[in-house]
mmCIF file of the C-alpha atoms, coordinates in Angstrom:
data_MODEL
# 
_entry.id   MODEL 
# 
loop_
_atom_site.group_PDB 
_atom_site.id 
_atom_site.type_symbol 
_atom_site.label_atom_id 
_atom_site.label_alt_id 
_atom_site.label_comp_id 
_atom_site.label_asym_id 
_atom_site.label_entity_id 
_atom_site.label_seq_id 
_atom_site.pdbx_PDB_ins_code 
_atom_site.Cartn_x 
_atom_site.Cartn_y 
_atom_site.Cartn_z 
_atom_site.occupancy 
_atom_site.B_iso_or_equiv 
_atom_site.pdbx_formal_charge 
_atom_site.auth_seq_id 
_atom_site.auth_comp_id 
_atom_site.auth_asym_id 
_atom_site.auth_atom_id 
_atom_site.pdbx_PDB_model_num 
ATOM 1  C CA . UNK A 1 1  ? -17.631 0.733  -3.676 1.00 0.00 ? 1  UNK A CA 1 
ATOM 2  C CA . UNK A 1 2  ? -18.601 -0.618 -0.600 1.00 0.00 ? 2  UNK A CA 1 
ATOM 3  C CA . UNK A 1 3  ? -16.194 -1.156 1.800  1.00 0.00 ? 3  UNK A CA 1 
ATOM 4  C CA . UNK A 1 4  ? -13.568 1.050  0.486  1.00 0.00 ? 4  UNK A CA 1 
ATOM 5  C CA . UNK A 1 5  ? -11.994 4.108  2.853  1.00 0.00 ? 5  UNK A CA 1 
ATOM 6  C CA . UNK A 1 6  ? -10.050 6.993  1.961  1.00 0.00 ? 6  UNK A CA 1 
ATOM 7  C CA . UNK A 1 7  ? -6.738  6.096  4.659  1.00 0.00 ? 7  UNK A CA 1 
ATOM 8  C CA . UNK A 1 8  ? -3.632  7.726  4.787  1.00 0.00 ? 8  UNK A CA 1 
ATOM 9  C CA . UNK A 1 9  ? 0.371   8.289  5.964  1.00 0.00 ? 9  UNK A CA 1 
ATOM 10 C CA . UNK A 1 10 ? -0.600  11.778 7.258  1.00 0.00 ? 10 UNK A CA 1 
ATOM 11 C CA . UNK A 1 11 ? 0.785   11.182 10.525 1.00 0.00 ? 11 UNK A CA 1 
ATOM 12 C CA . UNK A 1 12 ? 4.305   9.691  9.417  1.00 0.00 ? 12 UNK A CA 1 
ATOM 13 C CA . UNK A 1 13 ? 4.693   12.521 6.990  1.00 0.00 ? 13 UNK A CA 1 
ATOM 14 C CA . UNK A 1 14 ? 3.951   15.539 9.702  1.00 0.00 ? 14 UNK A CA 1 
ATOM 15 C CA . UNK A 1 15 ? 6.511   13.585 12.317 1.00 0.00 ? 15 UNK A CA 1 
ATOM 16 C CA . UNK A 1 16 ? 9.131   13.455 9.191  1.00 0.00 ? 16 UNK A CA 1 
ATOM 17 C CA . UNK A 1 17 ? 8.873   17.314 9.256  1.00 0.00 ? 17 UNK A CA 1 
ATOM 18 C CA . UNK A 1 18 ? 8.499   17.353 13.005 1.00 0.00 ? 18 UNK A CA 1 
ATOM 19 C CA . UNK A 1 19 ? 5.322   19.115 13.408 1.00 0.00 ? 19 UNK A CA 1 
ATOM 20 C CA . UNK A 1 20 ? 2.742   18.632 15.732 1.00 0.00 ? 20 UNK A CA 1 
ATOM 21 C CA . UNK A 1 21 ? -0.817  18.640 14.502 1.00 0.00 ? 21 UNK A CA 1 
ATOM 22 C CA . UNK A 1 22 ? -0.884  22.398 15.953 1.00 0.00 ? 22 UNK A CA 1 
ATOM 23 C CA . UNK A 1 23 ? 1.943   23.416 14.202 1.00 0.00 ? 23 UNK A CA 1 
ATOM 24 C CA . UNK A 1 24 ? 0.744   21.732 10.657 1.00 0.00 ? 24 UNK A CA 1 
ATOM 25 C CA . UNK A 1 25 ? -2.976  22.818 11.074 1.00 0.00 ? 25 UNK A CA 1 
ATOM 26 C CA . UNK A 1 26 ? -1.854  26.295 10.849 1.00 0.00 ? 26 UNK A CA 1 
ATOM 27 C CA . UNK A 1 27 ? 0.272   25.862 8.096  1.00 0.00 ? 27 UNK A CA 1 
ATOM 28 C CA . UNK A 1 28 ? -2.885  25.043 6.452  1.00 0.00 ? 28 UNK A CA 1 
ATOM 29 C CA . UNK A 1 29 ? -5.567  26.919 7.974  1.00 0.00 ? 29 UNK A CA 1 
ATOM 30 C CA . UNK A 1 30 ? -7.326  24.508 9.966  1.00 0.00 ? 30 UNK A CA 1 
ATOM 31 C CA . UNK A 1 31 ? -7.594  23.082 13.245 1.00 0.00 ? 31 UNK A CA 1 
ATOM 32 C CA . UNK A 1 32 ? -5.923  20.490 15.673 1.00 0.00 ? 32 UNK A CA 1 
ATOM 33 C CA . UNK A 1 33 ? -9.077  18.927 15.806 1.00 0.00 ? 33 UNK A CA 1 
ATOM 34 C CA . UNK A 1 34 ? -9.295  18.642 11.735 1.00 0.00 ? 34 UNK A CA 1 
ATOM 35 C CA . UNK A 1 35 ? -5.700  17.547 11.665 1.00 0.00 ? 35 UNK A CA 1 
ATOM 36 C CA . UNK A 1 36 ? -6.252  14.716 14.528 1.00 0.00 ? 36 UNK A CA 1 
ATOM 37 C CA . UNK A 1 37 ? -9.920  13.281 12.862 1.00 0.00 ? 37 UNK A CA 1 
ATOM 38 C CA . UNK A 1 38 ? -8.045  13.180 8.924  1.00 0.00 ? 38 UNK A CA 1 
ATOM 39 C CA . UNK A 1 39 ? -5.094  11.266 10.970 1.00 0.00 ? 39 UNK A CA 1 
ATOM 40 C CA . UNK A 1 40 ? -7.405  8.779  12.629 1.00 0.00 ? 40 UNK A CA 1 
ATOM 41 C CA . UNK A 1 41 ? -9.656  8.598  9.353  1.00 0.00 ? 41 UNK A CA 1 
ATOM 42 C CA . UNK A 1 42 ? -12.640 10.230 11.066 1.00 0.00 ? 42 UNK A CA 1 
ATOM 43 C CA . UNK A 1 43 ? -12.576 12.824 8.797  1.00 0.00 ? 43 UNK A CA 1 
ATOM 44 C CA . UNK A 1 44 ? -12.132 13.107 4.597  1.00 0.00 ? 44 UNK A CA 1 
ATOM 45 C CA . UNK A 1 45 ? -10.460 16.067 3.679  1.00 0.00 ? 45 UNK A CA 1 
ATOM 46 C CA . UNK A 1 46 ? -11.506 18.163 0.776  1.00 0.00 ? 46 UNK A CA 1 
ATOM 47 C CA . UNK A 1 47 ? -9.262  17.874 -2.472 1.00 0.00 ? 47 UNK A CA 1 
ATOM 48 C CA . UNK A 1 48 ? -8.330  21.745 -1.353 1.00 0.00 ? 48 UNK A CA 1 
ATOM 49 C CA . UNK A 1 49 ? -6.975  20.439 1.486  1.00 0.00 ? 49 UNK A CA 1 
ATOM 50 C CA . UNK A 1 50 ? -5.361  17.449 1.125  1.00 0.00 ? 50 UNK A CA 1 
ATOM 51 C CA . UNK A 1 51 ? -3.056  19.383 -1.306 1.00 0.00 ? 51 UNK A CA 1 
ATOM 52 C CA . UNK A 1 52 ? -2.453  21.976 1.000  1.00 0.00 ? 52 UNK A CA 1 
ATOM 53 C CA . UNK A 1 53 ? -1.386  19.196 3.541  1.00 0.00 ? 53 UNK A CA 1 
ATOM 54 C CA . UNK A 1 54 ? 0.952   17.680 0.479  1.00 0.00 ? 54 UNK A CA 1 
ATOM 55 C CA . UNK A 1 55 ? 2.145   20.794 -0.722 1.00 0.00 ? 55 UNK A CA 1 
ATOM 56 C CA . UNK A 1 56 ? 3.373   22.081 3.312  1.00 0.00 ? 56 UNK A CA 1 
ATOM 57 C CA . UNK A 1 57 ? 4.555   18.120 3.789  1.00 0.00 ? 57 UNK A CA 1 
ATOM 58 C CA . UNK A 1 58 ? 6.265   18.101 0.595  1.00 0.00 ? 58 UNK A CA 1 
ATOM 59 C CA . UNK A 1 59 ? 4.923   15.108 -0.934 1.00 0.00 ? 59 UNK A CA 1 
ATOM 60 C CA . UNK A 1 60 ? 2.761   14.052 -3.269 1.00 0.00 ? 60 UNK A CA 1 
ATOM 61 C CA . UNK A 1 61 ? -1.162  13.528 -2.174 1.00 0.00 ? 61 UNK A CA 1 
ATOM 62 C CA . UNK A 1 62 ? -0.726  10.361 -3.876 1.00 0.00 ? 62 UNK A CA 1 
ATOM 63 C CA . UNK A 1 63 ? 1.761   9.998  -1.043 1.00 0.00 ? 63 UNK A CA 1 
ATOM 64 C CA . UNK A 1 64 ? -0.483  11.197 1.919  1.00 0.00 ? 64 UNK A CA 1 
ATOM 65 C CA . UNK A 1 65 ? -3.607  9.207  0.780  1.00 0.00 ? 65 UNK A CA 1 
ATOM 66 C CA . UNK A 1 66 ? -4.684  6.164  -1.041 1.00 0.00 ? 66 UNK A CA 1 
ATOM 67 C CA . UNK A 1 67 ? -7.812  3.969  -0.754 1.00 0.00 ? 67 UNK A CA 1 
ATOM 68 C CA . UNK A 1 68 ? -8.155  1.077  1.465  1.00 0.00 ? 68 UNK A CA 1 
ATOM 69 C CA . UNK A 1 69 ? -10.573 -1.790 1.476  1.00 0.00 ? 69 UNK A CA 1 
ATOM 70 C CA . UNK A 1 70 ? -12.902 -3.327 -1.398 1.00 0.00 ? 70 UNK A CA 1 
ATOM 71 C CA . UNK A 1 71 ? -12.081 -4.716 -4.492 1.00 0.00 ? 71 UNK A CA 1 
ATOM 72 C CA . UNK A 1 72 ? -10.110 -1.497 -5.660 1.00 0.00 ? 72 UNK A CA 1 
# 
């Protein structure tokens, strides 16, 4: 599975709600600096998390996340 990255609409879906990453990263307990590296693929958030994030964005994490890359 070389090749292959976890990438995602994170940022579309917070401006869609009008939240800044502040604003979102308490909504689910983390920080700016969390919010900003998942945005900018730095960062692969936990399962836990990344249905927090869906849950508070109201979409599914199918939605917020998808793979990128590879053959699949």
């Amino acid at each position: 599975m070389d090749g292959i990255r976890l990438a995602n609409r994170l940022r579309v879906a917070r401006a869609e709600k009008d939240l800044t990453q502040e604003a979102l990263a308490k909504l689910v307990g983390v920080t700016r600096q969390t919010i900003g590296s998942i945005e900018s693929g730095e960062y692969c958030p936990s399962a836990l998390l990344a249905f927090r994030l869906a849950k508070k964005l109201e979409k599914r994490v199918e939605d917020l996340f998808y793979l990128e890359g590879g053959e699949g």
